[in-house]
Tab-separated table of C-alpha atoms in Angstrom:
chain	number	residue	atom	x	y	z
R	1	MET	CA	12.889	-143.978	-42.125
R	2	ALA	CA	12.496	-147.398	-40.622
R	3	VAL	CA	9.835	-149.904	-41.619
R	4	GLU	CA	8.989	-152.978	-39.576
R	5	ILE	CA	6.724	-155.641	-41.048
R	6	ARG	CA	5.200	-157.907	-38.430
R	7	ARG	CA	4.352	-161.580	-38.758
R	8	GLY	CA	0.648	-162.083	-39.139
R	9	GLY	CA	0.158	-158.783	-40.882
R	10	GLY	CA	0.561	-155.168	-40.009
R	11	ALA	CA	3.459	-152.819	-40.264
R	12	ARG	CA	5.024	-150.037	-38.284
R	13	VAL	CA	6.748	-147.068	-39.855
R	14	GLU	CA	8.995	-144.680	-37.984
R	15	SER	CA	10.096	-141.473	-39.553
R	16	THR	CA	12.193	-138.622	-38.254
R	17	VAL	CA	12.558	-135.135	-39.632
R	18	ASP	CA	15.857	-133.321	-39.622
R	19	PRO	CA	15.327	-130.455	-37.127
R	20	GLU	CA	17.324	-128.061	-39.308
R	21	LEU	CA	15.128	-128.797	-42.336
R	22	LEU	CA	12.032	-128.350	-40.191
R	23	GLU	CA	13.247	-124.928	-39.058
R	24	GLN	CA	13.998	-123.945	-42.671
R	25	ALA	CA	10.493	-124.999	-43.711
R	26	LYS	CA	8.949	-122.996	-40.863
R	27	ALA	CA	10.994	-119.920	-41.822
R	28	ALA	CA	9.949	-120.254	-45.468
R	29	ALA	CA	6.283	-120.556	-44.485
R	30	GLU	CA	6.518	-117.484	-42.254
R	31	LYS	CA	8.172	-115.524	-45.070
R	32	ALA	CA	5.425	-116.562	-47.503
R	33	ILE	CA	2.765	-115.399	-45.035
R	34	LEU	CA	4.505	-112.039	-44.644
R	35	ILE	CA	4.720	-111.626	-48.417
R	36	GLU	CA	0.997	-112.344	-48.826
R	37	ALA	CA	0.191	-109.858	-46.053
R	38	LYS	CA	2.311	-107.186	-47.755
R	39	LYS	CA	0.560	-107.872	-51.083
R	40	ALA	CA	-2.835	-107.450	-49.369
R	41	GLU	CA	-1.614	-104.183	-47.845
R	42	ILE	CA	-0.555	-102.922	-51.289
R	43	ARG	CA	-3.917	-103.895	-52.809
R	44	GLN	CA	-5.714	-102.012	-50.045
R	45	PHE	CA	-3.474	-98.967	-50.542
R	46	LEU	CA	-4.172	-98.936	-54.272
R	47	GLY	CA	-7.878	-99.245	-53.601
R	48	LYS	CA	-8.348	-101.996	-56.149
R	49	ASP	CA	-7.542	-105.637	-56.601
R	50	PHE	CA	-4.448	-106.081	-58.702
R	51	GLU	CA	-2.773	-109.137	-60.105
R	52	THR	CA	0.773	-109.444	-61.381
R	53	ARG	CA	0.656	-109.449	-65.152
R	54	THR	CA	3.009	-111.830	-66.908
R	55	ASP	CA	1.524	-111.458	-70.393
R	56	LEU	CA	2.759	-107.919	-71.034
R	57	THR	CA	5.387	-107.244	-73.673
R	58	ASP	CA	7.623	-104.239	-74.269
R	59	GLU	CA	5.246	-103.080	-77.014
R	60	GLN	CA	2.359	-102.632	-74.608
């Protein structure tokens, strides 16, 4: 990232993104979308809205 401060006020900021990191972020976002779609498909198949329960113990 480069920052240039100009005389008399004002500033300019240049920023670049590593193309490899950008591709990884895109892939992660696509995977998250696919996971959410699969969860919606499962909910529809079950015929009810279900949430993952994290408060269950072995005794229940």
